[in-house]
Coordinates of C-alpha atoms in Angstrom, one line a residue:
X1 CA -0.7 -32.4 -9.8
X2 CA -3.0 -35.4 -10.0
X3 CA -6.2 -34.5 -9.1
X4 CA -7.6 -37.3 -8.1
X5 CA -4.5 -39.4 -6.7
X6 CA -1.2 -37.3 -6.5
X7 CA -0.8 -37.6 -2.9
X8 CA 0.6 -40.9 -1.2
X9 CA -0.7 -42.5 1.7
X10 CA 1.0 -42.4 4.8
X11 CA 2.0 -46.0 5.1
X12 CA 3.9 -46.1 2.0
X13 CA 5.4 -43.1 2.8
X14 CA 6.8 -44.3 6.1
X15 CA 8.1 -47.2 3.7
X16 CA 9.4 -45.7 1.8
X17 CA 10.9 -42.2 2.9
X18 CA 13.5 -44.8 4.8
X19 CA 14.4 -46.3 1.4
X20 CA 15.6 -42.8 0.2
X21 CA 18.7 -42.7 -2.6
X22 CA 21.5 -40.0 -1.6
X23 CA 23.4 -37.9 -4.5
X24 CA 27.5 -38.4 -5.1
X25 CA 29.5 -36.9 -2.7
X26 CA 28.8 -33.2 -1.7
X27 CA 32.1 -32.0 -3.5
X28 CA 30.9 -32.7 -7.0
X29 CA 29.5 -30.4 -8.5
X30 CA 28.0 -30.2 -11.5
X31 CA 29.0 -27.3 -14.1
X32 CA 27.8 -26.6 -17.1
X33 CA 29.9 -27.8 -20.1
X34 CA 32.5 -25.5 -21.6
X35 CA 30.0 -25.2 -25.1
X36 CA 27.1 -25.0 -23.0
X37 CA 24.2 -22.9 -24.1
X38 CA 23.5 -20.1 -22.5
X39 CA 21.1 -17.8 -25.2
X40 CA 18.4 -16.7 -22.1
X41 CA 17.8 -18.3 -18.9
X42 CA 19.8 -20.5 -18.3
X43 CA 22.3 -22.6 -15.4
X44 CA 25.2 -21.4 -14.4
X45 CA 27.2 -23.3 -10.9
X46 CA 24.1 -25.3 -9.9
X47 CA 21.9 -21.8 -9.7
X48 CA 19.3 -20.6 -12.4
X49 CA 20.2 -17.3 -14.0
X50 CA 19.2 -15.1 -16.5
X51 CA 21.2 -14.3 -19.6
X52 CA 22.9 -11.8 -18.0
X53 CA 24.4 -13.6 -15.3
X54 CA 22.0 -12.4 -12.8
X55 CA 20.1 -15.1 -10.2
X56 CA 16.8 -15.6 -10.7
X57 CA 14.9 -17.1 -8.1
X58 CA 11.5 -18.2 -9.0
X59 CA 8.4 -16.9 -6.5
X60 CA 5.2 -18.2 -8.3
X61 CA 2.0 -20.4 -8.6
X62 CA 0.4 -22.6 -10.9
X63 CA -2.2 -22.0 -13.4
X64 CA -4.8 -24.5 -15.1
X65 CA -4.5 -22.9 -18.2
X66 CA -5.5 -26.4 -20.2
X67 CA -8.8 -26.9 -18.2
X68 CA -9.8 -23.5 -17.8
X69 CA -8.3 -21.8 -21.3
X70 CA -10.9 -18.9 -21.0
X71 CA -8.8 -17.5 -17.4
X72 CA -6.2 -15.4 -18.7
X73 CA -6.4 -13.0 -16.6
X74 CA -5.1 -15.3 -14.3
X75 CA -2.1 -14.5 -15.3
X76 CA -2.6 -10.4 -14.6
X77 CA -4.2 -10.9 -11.3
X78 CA -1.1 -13.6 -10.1
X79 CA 1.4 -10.8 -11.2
X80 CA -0.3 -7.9 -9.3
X81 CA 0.0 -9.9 -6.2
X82 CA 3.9 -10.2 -6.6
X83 CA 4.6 -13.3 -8.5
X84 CA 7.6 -13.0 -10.9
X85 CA 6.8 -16.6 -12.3
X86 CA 3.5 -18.6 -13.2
X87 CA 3.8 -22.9 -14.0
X88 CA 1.1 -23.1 -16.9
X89 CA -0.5 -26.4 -17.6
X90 CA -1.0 -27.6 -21.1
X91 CA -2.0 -31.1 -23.1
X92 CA -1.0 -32.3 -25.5
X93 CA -3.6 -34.2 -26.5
X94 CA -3.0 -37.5 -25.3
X95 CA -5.8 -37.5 -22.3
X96 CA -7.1 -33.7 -22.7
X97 CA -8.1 -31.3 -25.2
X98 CA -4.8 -30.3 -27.1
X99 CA -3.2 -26.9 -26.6
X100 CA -2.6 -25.6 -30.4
X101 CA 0.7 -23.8 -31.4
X102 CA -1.3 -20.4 -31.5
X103 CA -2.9 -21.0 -27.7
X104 CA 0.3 -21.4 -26.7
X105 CA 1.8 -18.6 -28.5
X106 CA -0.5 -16.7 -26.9
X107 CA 0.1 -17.9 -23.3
X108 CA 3.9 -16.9 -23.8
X109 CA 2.6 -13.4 -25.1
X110 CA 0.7 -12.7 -22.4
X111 CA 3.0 -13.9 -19.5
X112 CA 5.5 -11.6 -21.3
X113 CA 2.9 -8.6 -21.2
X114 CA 2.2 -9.6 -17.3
X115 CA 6.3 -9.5 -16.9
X116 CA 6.2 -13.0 -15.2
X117 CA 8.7 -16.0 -16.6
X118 CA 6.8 -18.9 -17.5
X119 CA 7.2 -22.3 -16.8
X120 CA 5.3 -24.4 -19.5
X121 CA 4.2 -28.2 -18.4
X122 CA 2.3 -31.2 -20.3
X123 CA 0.3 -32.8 -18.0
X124 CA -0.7 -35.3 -20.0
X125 CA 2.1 -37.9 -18.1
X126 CA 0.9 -36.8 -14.8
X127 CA 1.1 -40.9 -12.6
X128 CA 2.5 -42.8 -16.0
X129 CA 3.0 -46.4 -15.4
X130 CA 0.4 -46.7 -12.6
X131 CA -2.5 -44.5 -14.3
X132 CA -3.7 -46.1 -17.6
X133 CA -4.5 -42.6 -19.3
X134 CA -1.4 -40.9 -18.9
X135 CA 1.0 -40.3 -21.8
X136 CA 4.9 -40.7 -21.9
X137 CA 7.7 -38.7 -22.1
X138 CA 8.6 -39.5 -25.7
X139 CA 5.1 -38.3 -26.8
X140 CA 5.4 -34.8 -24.6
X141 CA 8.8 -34.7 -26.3
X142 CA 7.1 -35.0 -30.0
X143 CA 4.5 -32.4 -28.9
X144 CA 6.9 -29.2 -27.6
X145 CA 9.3 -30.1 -31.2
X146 CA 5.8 -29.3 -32.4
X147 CA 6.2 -26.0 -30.7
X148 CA 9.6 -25.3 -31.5
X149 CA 8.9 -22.3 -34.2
X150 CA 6.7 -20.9 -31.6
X151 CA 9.1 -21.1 -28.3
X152 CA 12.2 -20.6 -30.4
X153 CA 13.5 -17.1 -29.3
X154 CA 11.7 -17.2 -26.3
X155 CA 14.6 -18.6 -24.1
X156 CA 15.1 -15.4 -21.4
X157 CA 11.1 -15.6 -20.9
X158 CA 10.3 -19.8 -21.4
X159 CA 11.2 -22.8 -19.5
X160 CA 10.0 -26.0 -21.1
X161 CA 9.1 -28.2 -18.5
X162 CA 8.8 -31.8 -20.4
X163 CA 6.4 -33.2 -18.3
X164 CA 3.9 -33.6 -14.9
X165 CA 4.4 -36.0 -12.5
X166 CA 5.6 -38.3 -15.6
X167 CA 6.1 -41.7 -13.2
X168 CA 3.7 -43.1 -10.7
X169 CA 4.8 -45.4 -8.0
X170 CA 4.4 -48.6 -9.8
X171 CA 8.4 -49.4 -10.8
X172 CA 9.9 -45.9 -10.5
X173 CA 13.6 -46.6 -11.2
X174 CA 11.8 -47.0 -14.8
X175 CA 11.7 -43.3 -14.7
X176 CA 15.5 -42.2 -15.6
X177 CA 16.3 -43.7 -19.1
X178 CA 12.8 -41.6 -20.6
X179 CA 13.5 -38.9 -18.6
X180 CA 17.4 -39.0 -20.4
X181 CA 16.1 -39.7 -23.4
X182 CA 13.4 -37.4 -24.1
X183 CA 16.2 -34.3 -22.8
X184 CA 18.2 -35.5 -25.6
X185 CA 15.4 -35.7 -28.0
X186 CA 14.7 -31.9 -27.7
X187 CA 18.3 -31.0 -27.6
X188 CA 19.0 -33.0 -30.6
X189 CA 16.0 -31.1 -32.2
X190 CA 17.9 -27.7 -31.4
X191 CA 16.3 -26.5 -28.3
X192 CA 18.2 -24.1 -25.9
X193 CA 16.0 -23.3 -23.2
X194 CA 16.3 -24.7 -19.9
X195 CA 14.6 -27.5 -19.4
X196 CA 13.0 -28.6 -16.3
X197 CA 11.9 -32.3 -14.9
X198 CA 9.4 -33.5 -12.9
X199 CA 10.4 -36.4 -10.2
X200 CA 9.1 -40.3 -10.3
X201 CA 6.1 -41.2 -7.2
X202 CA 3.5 -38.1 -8.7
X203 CA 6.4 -35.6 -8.2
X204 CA 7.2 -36.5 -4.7
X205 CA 10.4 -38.6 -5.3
X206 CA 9.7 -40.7 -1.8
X207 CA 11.8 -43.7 -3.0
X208 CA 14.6 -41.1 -4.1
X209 CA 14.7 -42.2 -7.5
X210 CA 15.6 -38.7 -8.8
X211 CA 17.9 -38.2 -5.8
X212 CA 19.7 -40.8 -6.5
X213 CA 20.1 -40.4 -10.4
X214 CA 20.0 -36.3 -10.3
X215 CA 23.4 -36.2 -11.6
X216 CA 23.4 -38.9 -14.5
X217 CA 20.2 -37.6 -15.6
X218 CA 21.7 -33.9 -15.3
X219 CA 25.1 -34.9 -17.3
X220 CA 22.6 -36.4 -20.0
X221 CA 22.2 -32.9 -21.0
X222 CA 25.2 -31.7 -22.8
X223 CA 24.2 -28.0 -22.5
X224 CA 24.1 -28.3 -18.5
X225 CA 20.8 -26.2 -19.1
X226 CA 18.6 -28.4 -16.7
X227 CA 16.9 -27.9 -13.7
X228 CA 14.8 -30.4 -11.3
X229 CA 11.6 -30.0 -9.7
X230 CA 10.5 -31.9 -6.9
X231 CA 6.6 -31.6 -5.8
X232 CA 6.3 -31.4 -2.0
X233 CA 2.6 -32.5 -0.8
X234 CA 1.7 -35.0 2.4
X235 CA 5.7 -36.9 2.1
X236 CA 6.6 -34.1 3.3
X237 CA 5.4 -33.4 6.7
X238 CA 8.6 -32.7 8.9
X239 CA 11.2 -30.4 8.4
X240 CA 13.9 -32.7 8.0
X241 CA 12.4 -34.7 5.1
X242 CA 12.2 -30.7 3.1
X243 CA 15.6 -29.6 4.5
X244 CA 17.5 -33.1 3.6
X245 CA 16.2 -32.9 0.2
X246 CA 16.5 -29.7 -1.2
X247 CA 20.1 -29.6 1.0
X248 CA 21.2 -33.1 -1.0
X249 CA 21.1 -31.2 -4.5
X250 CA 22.2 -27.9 -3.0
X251 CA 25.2 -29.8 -1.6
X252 CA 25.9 -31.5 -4.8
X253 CA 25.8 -28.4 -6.6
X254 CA 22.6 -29.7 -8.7
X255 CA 19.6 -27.4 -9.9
X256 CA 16.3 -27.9 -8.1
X257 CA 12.9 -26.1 -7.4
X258 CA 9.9 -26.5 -5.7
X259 CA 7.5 -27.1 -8.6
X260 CA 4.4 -27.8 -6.9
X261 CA 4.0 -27.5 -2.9
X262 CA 0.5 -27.6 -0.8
X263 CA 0.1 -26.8 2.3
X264 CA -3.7 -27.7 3.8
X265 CA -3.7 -31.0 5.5
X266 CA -5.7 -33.6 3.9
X267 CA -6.8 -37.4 4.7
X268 CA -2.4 -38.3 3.8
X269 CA -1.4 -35.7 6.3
X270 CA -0.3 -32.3 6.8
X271 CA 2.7 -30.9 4.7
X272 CA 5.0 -28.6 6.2
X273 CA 4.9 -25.5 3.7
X274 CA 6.1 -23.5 6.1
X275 CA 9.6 -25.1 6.4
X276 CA 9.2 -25.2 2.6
X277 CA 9.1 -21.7 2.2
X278 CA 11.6 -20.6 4.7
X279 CA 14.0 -23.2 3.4
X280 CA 13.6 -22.4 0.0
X281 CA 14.0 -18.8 0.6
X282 CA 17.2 -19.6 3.0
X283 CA 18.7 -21.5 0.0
X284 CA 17.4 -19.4 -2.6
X285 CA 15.7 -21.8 -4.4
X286 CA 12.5 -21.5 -6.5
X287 CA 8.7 -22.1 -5.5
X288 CA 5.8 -22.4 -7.4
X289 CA 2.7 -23.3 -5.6
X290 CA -0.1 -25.3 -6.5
X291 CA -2.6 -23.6 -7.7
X292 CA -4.0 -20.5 -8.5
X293 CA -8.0 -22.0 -8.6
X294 CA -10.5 -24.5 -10.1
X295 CA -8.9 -27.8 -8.8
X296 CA -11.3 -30.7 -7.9
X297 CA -10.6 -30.3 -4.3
X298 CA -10.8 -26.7 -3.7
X299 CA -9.1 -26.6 -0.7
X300 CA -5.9 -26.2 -2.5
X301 CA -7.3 -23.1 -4.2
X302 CA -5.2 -20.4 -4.0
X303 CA -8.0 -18.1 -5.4
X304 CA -12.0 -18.6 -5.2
X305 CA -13.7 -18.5 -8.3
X306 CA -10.3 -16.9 -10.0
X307 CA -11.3 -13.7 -8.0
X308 CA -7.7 -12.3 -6.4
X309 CA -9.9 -10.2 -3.5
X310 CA -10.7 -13.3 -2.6
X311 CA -7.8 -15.4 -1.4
X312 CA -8.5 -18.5 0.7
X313 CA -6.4 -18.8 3.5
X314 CA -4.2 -21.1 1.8
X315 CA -3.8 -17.8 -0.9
X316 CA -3.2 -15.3 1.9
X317 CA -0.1 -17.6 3.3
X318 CA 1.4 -18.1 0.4
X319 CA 1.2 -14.5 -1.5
X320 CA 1.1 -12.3 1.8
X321 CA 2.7 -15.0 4.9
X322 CA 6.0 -15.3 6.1
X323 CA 8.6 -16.2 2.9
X324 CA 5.6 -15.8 1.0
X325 CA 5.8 -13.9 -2.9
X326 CA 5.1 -10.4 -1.8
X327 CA 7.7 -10.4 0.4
X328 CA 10.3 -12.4 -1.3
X329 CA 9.9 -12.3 -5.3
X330 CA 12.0 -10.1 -7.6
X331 CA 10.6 -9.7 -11.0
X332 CA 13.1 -10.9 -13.9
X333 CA 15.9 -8.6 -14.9
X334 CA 15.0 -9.0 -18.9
X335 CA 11.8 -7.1 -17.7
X336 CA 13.6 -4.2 -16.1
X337 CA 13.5 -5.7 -12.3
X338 CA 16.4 -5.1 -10.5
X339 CA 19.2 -3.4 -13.0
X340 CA 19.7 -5.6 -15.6
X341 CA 22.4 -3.2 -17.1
X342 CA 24.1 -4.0 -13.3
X343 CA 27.2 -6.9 -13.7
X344 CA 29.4 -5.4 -10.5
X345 CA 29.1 -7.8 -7.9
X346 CA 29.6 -6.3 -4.5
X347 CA 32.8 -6.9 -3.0
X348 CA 33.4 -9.3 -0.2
X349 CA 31.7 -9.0 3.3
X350 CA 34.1 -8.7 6.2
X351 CA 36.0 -11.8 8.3
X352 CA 32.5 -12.9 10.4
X353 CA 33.3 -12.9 14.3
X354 CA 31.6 -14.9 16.7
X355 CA 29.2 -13.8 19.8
X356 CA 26.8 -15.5 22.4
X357 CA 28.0 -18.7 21.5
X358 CA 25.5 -21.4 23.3
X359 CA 25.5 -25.5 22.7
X360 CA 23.5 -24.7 20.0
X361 CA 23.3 -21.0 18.5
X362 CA 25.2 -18.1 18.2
X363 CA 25.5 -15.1 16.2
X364 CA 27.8 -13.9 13.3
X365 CA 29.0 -10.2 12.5
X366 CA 30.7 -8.9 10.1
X367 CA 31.8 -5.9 8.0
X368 CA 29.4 -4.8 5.5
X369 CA 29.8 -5.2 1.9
X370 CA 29.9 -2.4 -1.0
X371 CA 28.2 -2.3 -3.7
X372 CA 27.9 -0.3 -7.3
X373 CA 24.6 0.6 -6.5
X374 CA 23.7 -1.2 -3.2
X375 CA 23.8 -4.4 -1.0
X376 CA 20.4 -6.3 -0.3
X377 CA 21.5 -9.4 1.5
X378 CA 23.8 -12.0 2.8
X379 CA 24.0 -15.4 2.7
X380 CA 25.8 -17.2 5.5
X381 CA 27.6 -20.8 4.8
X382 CA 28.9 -23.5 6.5
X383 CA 32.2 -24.6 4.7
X384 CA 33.1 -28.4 5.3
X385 CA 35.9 -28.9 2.7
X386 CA 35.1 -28.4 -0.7
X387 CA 31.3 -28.1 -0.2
X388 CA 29.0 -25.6 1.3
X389 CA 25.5 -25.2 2.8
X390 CA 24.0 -22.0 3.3
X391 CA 22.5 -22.0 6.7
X392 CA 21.2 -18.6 7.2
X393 CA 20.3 -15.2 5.5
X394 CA 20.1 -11.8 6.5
X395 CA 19.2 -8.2 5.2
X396 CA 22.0 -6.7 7.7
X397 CA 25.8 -7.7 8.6
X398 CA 24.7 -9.9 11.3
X399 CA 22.7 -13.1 11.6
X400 CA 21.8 -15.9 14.3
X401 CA 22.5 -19.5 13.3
X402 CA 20.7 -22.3 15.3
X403 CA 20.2 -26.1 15.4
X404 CA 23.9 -26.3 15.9
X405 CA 25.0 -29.4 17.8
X406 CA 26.8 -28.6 21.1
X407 CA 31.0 -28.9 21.3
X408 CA 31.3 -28.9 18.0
X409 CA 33.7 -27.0 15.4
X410 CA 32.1 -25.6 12.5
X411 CA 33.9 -23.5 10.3
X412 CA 31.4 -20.1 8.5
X413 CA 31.9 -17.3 6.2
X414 CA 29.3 -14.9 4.4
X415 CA 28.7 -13.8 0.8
X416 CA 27.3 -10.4 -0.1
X417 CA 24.5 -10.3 -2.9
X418 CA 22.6 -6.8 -4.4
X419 CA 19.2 -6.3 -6.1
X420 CA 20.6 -7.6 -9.7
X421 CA 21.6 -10.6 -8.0
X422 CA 25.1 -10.4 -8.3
X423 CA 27.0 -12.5 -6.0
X424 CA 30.3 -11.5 -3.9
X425 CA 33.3 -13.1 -3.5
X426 CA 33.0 -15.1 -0.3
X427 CA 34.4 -13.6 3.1
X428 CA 37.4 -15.1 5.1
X429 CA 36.2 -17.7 7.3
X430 CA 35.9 -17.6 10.7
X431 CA 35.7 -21.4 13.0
X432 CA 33.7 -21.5 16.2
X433 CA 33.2 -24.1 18.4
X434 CA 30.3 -24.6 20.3
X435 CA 29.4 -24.9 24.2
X436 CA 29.7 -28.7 25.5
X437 CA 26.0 -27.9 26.9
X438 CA 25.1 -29.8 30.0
X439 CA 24.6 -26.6 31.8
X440 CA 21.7 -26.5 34.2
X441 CA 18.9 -25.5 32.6
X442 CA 17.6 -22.6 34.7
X443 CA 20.3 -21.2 36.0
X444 CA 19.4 -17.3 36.7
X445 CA 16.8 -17.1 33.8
X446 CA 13.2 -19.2 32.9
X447 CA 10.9 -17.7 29.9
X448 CA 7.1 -18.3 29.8
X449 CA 5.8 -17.9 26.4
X450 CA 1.8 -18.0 25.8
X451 CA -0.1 -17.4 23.0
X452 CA -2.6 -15.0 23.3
X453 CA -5.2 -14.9 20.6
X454 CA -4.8 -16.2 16.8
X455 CA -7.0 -15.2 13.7
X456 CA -6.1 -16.8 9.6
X457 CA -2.8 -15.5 8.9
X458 CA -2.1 -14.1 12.0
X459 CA -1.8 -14.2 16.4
X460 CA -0.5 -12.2 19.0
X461 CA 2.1 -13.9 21.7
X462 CA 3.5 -12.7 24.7
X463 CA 7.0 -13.4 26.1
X464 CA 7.7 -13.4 30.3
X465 CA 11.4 -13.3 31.2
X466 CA 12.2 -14.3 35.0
X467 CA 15.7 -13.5 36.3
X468 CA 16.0 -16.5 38.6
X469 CA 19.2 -15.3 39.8
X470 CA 20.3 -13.4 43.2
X471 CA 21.7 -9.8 41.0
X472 CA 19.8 -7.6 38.7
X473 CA 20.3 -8.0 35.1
X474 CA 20.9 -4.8 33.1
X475 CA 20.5 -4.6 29.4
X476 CA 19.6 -8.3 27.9
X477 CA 19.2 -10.3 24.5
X478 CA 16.8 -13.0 23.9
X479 CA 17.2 -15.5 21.7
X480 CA 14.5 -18.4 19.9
X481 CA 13.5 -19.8 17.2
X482 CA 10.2 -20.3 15.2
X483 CA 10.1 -23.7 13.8
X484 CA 7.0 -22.9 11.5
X485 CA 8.1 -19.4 9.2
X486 CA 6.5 -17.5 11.9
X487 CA 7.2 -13.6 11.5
X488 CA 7.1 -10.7 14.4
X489 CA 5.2 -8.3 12.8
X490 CA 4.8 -5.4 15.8
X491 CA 6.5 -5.8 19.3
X492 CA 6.4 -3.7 22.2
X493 CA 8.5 -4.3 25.3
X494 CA 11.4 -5.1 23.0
X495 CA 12.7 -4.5 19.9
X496 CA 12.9 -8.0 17.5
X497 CA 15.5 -8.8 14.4
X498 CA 14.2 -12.1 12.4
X499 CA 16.4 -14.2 10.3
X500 CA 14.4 -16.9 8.8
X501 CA 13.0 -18.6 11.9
X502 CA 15.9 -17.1 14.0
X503 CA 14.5 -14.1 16.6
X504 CA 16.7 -12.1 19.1
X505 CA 14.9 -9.5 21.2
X506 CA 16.6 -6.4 22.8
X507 CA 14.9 -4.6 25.9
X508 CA 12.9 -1.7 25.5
X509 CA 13.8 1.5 28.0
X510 CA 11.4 0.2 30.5
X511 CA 12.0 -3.6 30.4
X512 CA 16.3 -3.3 30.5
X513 CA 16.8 -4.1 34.0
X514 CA 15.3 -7.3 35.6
X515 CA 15.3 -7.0 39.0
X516 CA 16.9 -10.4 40.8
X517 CA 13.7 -12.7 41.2
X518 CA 11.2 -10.3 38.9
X519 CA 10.0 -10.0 35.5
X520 CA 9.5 -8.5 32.5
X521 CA 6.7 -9.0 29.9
X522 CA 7.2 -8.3 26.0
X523 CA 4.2 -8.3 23.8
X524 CA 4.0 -9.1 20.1
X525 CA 1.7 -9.7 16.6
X526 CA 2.9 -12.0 14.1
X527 CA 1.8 -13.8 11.2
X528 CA 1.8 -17.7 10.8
X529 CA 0.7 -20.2 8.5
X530 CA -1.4 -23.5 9.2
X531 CA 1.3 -24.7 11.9
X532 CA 2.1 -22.1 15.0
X533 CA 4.1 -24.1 17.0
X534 CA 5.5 -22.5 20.2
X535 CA 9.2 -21.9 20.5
X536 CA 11.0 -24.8 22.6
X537 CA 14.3 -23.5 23.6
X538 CA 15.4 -19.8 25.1
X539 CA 18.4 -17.8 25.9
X540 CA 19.4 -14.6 27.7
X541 CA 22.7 -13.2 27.1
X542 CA 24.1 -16.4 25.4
X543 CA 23.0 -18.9 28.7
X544 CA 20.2 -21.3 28.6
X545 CA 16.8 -20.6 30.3
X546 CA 14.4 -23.0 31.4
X547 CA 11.0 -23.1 30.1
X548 CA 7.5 -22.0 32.1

């Protein structure tokens, strides 16, 4: 991140989010070529995976390692909190103090003793072409062949990530032929690891430069080993923006993390880390958030003073929030997470059947998956011909899927995944076709939903259900949505399942029945982020309520 001018203002970005690039058609994927290297880390079908075959999903931060050489135990104190990854910055030379082959040598050592993969940066081209001081490609290019007797050997623990933010916004289509040619440069020079890059506009890719070239750039390398990070600060402040972006290189098949992500609003806007998180962790994508402490503007501290007992908010959110690293990170399988001697992938989940199909939700069930040693998730997609999008995920064999458009046909099925990160065989499919909608909203139920109290991290809510109707209901399931990674922590009154944003809500003994014209109350904590949005839309049994 730049400190000083990373984010964009919001005029150019309302410019320039319209003049956005799109990727080749969703059925072509990229694949690694047939000689492709594959010695550690390394991509396999458009995922990152270790060199066992096993998904590795990065849950992480970013460390000023460059600036602030003497904090090493940065990288214990990150680790104890849950991260699996840390982004390191280093120089080489060109605008700060040069990190030497032994300093770095040492930084891979210790994330090694820590057990966290790490991601290693120059920072040095951080805004080239628009700030005077930065460095180029070719020049962070020079500096890791410089490294190469230190990092060769390292490829199941390193990452070489060739350089920050390397194109400002002055001319960014200049950014693909050094970005092609400095990959070449270090596989010519005999480097296997992967190798990650940073996009054009300080990261933030708002012309779409990188979206637009991803897969020329990506079949530049002829080991397939590449992965692309796009930083996510005030662009992006909706939902859409995050969801069509990542979605694009998912879609494509294309490798992509979120580098760098901040989440306090500043005088650019508000990002929306929340739909960051929970989409990333939907799509199983990496995150690596910036940074662990000691920027200029220490609001995006994630630690004060480098102490871990005391996280800012910003911290709390992202190690203990919703789709935050405590609850989502799996250390590496070289280091003994998971079972890296495990290679059975479990076999496929039963044909998913459809229930309380609405205009625009429903819910999916299906027979559980076996596994070797055991199951730990599944991942719902939407099949469209040859391409897929994974729209939900879920601990147990059944999931609800929103923001689905009313009368249409969509056609799902469900993959089974265990703590190794083996990956099933996907499931039958299964096509539903949603309500035409037009119902009148109203019609026997209404929902009030208040929010009672909120603290940092945290509030408590309560949900009224009215049965507007003229019979007693008897036994009932509520349906919303969060919009901002929102988690039910306790209820009482009902009983809550969460999938991603997704909530449905069974009755407790003494809320089942709703007598014709009464009410019944359910109470809840949760924890939330900066954003705590109310839910918008509500249904009982499948049909539509109205709001109160």
């Amino acid at each position: 991140m730049n400190r000083v001018a990373a984010l964009l203002t919001r005029l150019v970005t309302l410019l320039g989010l319209v003049a956005l690039g799109v990727l080749g058609p969703a059925t072509a994927h990229a694949q690694s070529s047939p000689g492709a290297l594959a010695t550690g880390i390394h991509i396999s079908d458009g995922r990152l995976v270790e060199g066992n075959g096993n998904d590795f999903i990065m849950r992480g931060v970013n460390h000023a390692h460059t600036w602030y050489p003497g904090e090493t135990q940065s990288l214990a104190d990150v680790k104890a909190l849950g991260a699996n990854t840390v982004r390191v910055v280093l120089s080489n030379g060109h605008r700060w103090t040069k990190n030497s082959a032994a300093d770095v040598a040492a930084v891979v050592s210790q994330c090694k003793a820590n057990r966290l993969i790490c991601v290693l940066e120059v920072h040095d081209t951080t805004g080239y072409g628009e700030d005077a001081a930065a460095g180029t490609l070719d020049q962070a290019a020079d500096y890791w062949i410089g490294l190469k007797d230190v990092l060769a050997g390292e490829e199941n623990y390193v990452i070489v990530n060739i350089g920050n933010e390397p194109w400002g916004n002055t001319n960014p289509a200049g950014w693909t032929d050094p970005t092609i040619a400095a990959i070449k440069k270090l596989r010519n020079a005999g480097f296997e690891h992967t190798i990650m890059v940073d996009a054009p506009n300080w990261g933030q890719d708002w012309q779409g430069v990188m979206r637009a070239n991803a897969q020329a750039v990506y079949d530049a390398d002829t080991t397939g080993n590449l992965i692309f990070s796009i930083h996510m600060y005030s662009v992006y402040d909706t939902a859409q923006e995050i969801t069509d972006y990542l979605n694009a290189f998912v879609n494509a098949g294309l490798p992509i993390l979120i580098g760098e992500f901040g989440g306090p609003p500043d005088q650019w806007g508000d990002p929306d880390e929340d739909t960051m998180m929970a989409a990333a962790q939907q799509l199983r994508l990496g995150y690596l958030a910036w940074s662990w402490s000691g920027n200029t503007d220490p609001i995006l501290d994630l630690a004060i003073g480098f102490d871990p007992s005391r996280l800012s908010s910003w911290g709390q959110r992202i190690f203990n929030g919703a789709n935050g690293i405590a609850q989502t990170s799996r250390e590496a399988t070289v280091f003994g997470g998971g079972n890296p001697g495990d290679t059975q992938a479990p076999t496929a989940p039963g044909t998913p059947t459809a229930s309380a199909v609405t205009a625009t939700s429903l819910s999916l069930t299906w027979t559980a998956a076996t596994d070797n040693v055991g199951v730990t998730g599944y991942d719902v997609v939407r099949v469209s011909g040859g391409s897929e999008t994974t729209v939900a995920a879920s601990t147990t064999n059944t999931v609800a899927v929103t923001g689905l458009t009313a009368d249409t046909t969509y056609t799902f099925a469900v993959y089974a995944r265990d703590a190794a990160g083996n990956r099933s065989a996907r499931s039958a499919t299964v096509n539903v076709t949603t309500d035409e909608g037009g119902s009148t909203p109203g019609v026997g139920c209404s929902v009030g939903y208040r929010i009672v109290g909120e603290w940092p991290g945290g509030f408590q809510g309560e949900i009224t259900i009215r049965n507007t109707g003229t019979t007693a209901i008897s036994g009932w399931t509520l349906a919303f949505a969060f919009a901002n990674g929102q988690t039910v922590t306790n209820m009482w009154g009902g009983t809550p399942t969460q999938n991603g944003g997704a909530v449905r809500v069974t009755p407790a003994s003494y809320t089942s029945t709703i007598p014709a014209a009464g009410s019944v109350t359910v109470g809840f904590t949760g924890s939330k982020g900066a954003t705590n949005t109310a839910p918008t839309a509500f249904s009982l049994n499948g049909s539509t309520c109205a709001t109160t």
